[in-house]
Amino acid sequence: DGGITQSPKYLFRKEGQNVTLSCEQNLNHDAMYWYRQDPGQGLRLIYYSQIVNDFQKGDIAEGYSVSREKKESFPLTVTSAQKNPTAFYLCASSIGPGQGYGGYTFGSGTRLTVV
Amino acid sequence: AQSVTQLDSQVPVFEEAPVELRCNYSSSVSVYLFWYVQYPNQGLQLLLKYLSGSTLVKGINGFEAEFNKSQTSFHLRKPSVHISDTAEYFCAVSDQFQEYGNKLVFGAGTILRVKS
């Protein structure tokens, strides 16, 4: 079955350490997204990519970086510059613009905790 | 820019009672509308969507929603809830003719708590 796989499910980061969250999809979707979720704050967009080798900052990109070298993969790096990284991170994908529309498909999330 | 308001942050309801979760969006341009459900420590799952056609949309798990263009609303309803419906529900909107891509704008979420 097609879907989005996020790994790991739980991740612990030490102060000053960079960590990378994995997101892989086999839906042949062009667009991919990263969201951060904190209690009571809904979903906030970190980065998104509509096509390979191209990505744009979302609303809260500071302290994060991404790459989109393959259509299937959109890893997110949480850098040491992100002062409050403890949160639930969600990856999503969708078909590209001009191809009709069906909304997003979400992964099951990664819970990142600073220790 | 488009924005989405979910009018209730939490909705408590007894089992087998009806429920309505309210959603309003800001722009009256042509839109796509979605409701997602999130169970604890899981990703979001699509409940239903409105793309065009009939304004009453039926989704999974017995939920339905009605698109009201004049009131820019897309309220979610279920005639009889179960304990298993306890979750957080997100309304989302996308403008049909975005300049770049099909980004969704999400509401802040409504936590539905079903009590026995």
Coordinates of C-alpha atoms in Angstrom, one line a residue:
Chain A
D1 CA 0.0 0.0 0.0
G2 CA 1.2 3.5 -0.8
G3 CA 1.8 5.9 2.0
I4 CA 4.2 8.1 4.0
T5 CA 6.7 6.7 6.4
Q6 CA 8.2 8.9 9.1
S7 CA 11.1 7.7 11.2
P8 CA 11.9 7.4 14.0
K9 CA 8.7 7.6 15.9
Y10 CA 10.5 8.9 19.0
L11 CA 13.7 10.9 19.0
F12 CA 15.7 12.4 21.8
R13 CA 18.1 15.2 21.3
K14 CA 20.8 16.6 23.5
E15 CA 21.4 20.3 23.8
G16 CA 23.4 21.7 20.9
Q17 CA 22.9 18.6 18.7
N18 CA 21.5 18.5 15.2
V19 CA 19.1 15.7 14.4
T20 CA 17.4 14.7 11.2
L21 CA 13.9 13.4 10.8
S22 CA 13.1 11.1 7.9
C23 CA 10.1 11.3 5.6
E24 CA 9.6 9.0 2.7
Q25 CA 6.6 8.6 0.4
N26 CA 5.7 6.1 -2.3
L27 CA 2.6 7.9 -3.6
N28 CA 4.4 9.5 -6.5
H29 CA 3.3 12.9 -5.0
D30 CA 5.2 16.0 -6.2
A31 CA 4.6 18.2 -3.1
M32 CA 5.8 17.5 0.4
Y33 CA 5.4 19.5 3.7
W34 CA 6.7 19.6 7.2
Y35 CA 4.6 20.7 10.1
R36 CA 5.3 21.3 13.8
Q37 CA 2.5 20.6 16.3
D38 CA 2.5 21.9 19.9
P39 CA -0.4 21.4 22.3
G40 CA -3.2 24.0 21.7
Q41 CA -1.4 25.6 18.7
G42 CA -2.6 23.5 15.8
L43 CA -0.2 22.8 12.9
R44 CA 2.5 25.3 11.9
L45 CA 4.2 25.0 8.5
I46 CA 8.0 24.7 8.7
Y47 CA 9.0 24.0 5.0
Y48 CA 7.4 22.8 1.9
S49 CA 8.6 21.6 -1.5
Q50 CA 6.5 21.5 -4.7
I51 CA 9.2 19.8 -6.9
V52 CA 12.6 18.1 -6.6
N53 CA 15.5 20.4 -5.8
D54 CA 13.2 23.2 -4.8
F55 CA 11.7 24.2 -1.4
Q56 CA 10.3 27.2 0.4
K57 CA 10.2 28.4 4.0
G58 CA 6.9 28.2 5.8
D59 CA 5.8 30.2 8.8
I60 CA 8.4 29.0 11.3
A61 CA 11.5 27.9 9.3
E62 CA 14.1 29.4 11.7
G63 CA 16.3 26.7 13.2
Y64 CA 15.3 24.1 10.6
S65 CA 16.7 23.0 7.3
V66 CA 15.5 20.6 4.5
S67 CA 16.6 19.0 1.3
R68 CA 14.6 17.5 -1.6
E69 CA 17.1 15.6 -3.7
K70 CA 14.6 12.8 -4.6
K71 CA 10.9 13.0 -5.2
E72 CA 10.3 10.3 -2.6
S73 CA 12.3 11.9 0.3
F74 CA 12.0 15.2 2.2
P75 CA 14.2 15.0 5.4
L76 CA 14.0 17.7 8.1
T77 CA 17.1 18.7 10.1
V78 CA 16.5 20.3 13.5
T79 CA 19.6 22.4 14.1
S80 CA 21.1 23.6 17.4
A81 CA 19.7 27.1 16.5
Q82 CA 16.2 25.9 17.2
K83 CA 15.8 26.9 20.8
N84 CA 12.7 25.0 21.6
P85 CA 12.6 21.9 19.4
T86 CA 10.5 19.6 21.7
A87 CA 7.3 19.0 19.6
F88 CA 5.4 16.5 17.4
Y89 CA 6.6 16.8 13.8
L90 CA 4.3 15.8 10.9
C91 CA 5.2 15.2 7.3
A92 CA 2.6 15.3 4.5
S93 CA 2.4 15.0 0.7
S94 CA 0.0 16.0 -2.0
I95 CA -0.2 15.9 -5.8
G96 CA 1.2 18.9 -7.6
P97 CA -0.6 22.0 -8.8
G98 CA -2.7 21.7 -11.8
Q99 CA -3.4 18.0 -11.3
G100 CA -6.8 18.2 -9.6
Y101 CA -6.8 18.1 -5.8
G102 CA -7.3 15.6 -3.0
G103 CA -5.8 17.2 0.0
Y104 CA -2.8 15.9 2.0
T105 CA -1.7 12.5 3.1
F106 CA 0.1 12.5 6.4
G107 CA 2.7 10.4 8.0
S108 CA 2.3 9.1 11.6
G109 CA 4.7 11.7 13.1
T110 CA 7.9 11.9 15.0
R111 CA 7.9 13.1 18.6
L112 CA 11.2 14.9 19.4
T113 CA 12.2 15.6 22.9
V114 CA 15.2 17.6 24.2
V115 CA 17.0 15.9 27.1
Chain B
A1 CA -4.5 35.5 2.9
Q2 CA -6.8 32.7 3.8
S3 CA -7.5 31.9 7.4
V4 CA -9.6 29.2 9.2
T5 CA -11.4 29.6 12.5
Q6 CA -12.6 26.7 14.5
L7 CA -14.9 28.3 17.0
D8 CA -14.6 25.8 19.8
S9 CA -11.3 24.5 21.2
Q10 CA -13.0 21.7 23.1
V11 CA -16.5 20.1 22.7
P12 CA -17.6 17.7 25.5
V13 CA -20.6 15.5 24.6
F14 CA -22.2 12.4 25.9
E15 CA -22.1 9.1 24.0
E16 CA -25.0 8.7 21.5
A17 CA -25.7 12.4 21.4
P18 CA -25.3 14.5 18.2
V19 CA -22.4 16.8 17.7
E20 CA -21.4 19.7 15.5
L21 CA -17.9 21.1 15.2
R22 CA -17.9 24.5 13.7
C23 CA -15.5 25.9 11.0
N24 CA -15.4 29.2 9.2
Y25 CA -12.9 30.4 6.7
S26 CA -12.1 34.0 5.7
S27 CA -12.1 34.2 1.9
S28 CA -15.1 33.9 -0.4
V29 CA -13.1 32.9 -3.4
S30 CA -13.5 29.3 -4.8
V31 CA -12.1 26.9 -2.2
Y32 CA -11.5 23.3 -1.4
L33 CA -12.5 22.2 2.1
F34 CA -11.4 19.4 4.3
W35 CA -11.9 17.8 7.7
Y36 CA -9.1 15.7 9.3
V37 CA -9.1 13.7 12.5
Q38 CA -6.1 13.0 14.7
Y39 CA -6.0 10.4 17.4
P40 CA -3.3 10.7 20.2
N41 CA 0.3 10.4 18.9
Q42 CA -0.8 9.7 15.4
G43 CA -0.9 11.6 12.1
L44 CA -3.9 13.2 10.6
Q45 CA -6.5 11.1 8.7
L46 CA -8.8 12.5 6.1
L47 CA -12.5 12.4 7.2
L48 CA -14.1 14.1 4.2
K49 CA -13.5 16.8 1.6
Y50 CA -15.5 19.2 -0.5
L51 CA -14.1 19.9 -4.0
S52 CA -17.3 20.8 -6.0
G53 CA -20.9 19.7 -6.5
S54 CA -23.3 18.8 -3.7
T55 CA -22.8 21.0 -0.6
L56 CA -23.5 18.1 1.7
V57 CA -20.5 15.8 1.9
K58 CA -20.4 12.4 3.6
G59 CA -17.2 11.0 5.0
I60 CA -15.9 8.1 7.0
N61 CA -17.1 7.0 10.5
G62 CA -20.6 8.5 9.9
F63 CA -19.5 12.1 9.8
E64 CA -20.9 14.6 7.3
A65 CA -20.3 18.3 6.6
E66 CA -22.2 21.1 4.8
F67 CA -20.5 23.7 2.7
N68 CA -22.2 27.1 3.0
K69 CA -20.7 29.6 0.6
S70 CA -22.7 32.6 1.8
Q71 CA -21.6 32.1 5.4
T72 CA -18.1 30.8 4.5
S73 CA -18.6 27.8 6.8
F74 CA -18.0 24.1 6.6
H75 CA -19.4 22.6 9.9
L76 CA -18.9 18.9 10.7
R77 CA -21.7 16.9 12.2
K78 CA -22.4 13.4 13.4
P79 CA -25.9 12.4 14.6
S80 CA -24.7 9.9 17.3
V81 CA -21.2 9.9 18.6
H82 CA -19.2 7.0 20.1
I83 CA -16.5 6.9 22.7
S84 CA -14.1 6.0 19.9
D85 CA -14.8 9.4 18.3
T86 CA -12.8 11.1 21.0
A87 CA -10.0 12.8 19.1
E88 CA -8.9 16.2 17.7
Y89 CA -10.5 17.5 14.6
F90 CA -8.9 19.9 12.1
C91 CA -10.7 21.9 9.4
A92 CA -8.5 23.0 6.4
V93 CA -9.0 25.2 3.4
S94 CA -7.2 25.6 0.1
D95 CA -7.9 28.3 -2.5
Q96 CA -8.6 26.7 -5.9
F97 CA -6.5 29.1 -7.8
Q98 CA -3.4 29.5 -5.8
E99 CA -0.5 31.1 -7.5
Y100 CA 1.9 28.5 -6.3
G101 CA 0.9 25.0 -5.3
N102 CA -2.1 23.8 -3.3
K103 CA -1.1 24.6 0.3
L104 CA -3.7 23.9 2.9
V105 CA -4.4 26.4 5.7
F106 CA -5.4 24.6 8.9
G107 CA -7.6 25.7 11.8
A108 CA -6.3 25.4 15.4
G109 CA -8.3 22.2 16.0
T110 CA -11.2 21.1 18.1
I111 CA -10.9 18.4 20.7
L112 CA -14.0 16.3 20.9
R113 CA -14.4 14.5 24.2
V114 CA -17.1 11.8 24.3
K115 CA -18.3 10.9 27.7
S116 CA -20.1 7.7 28.8

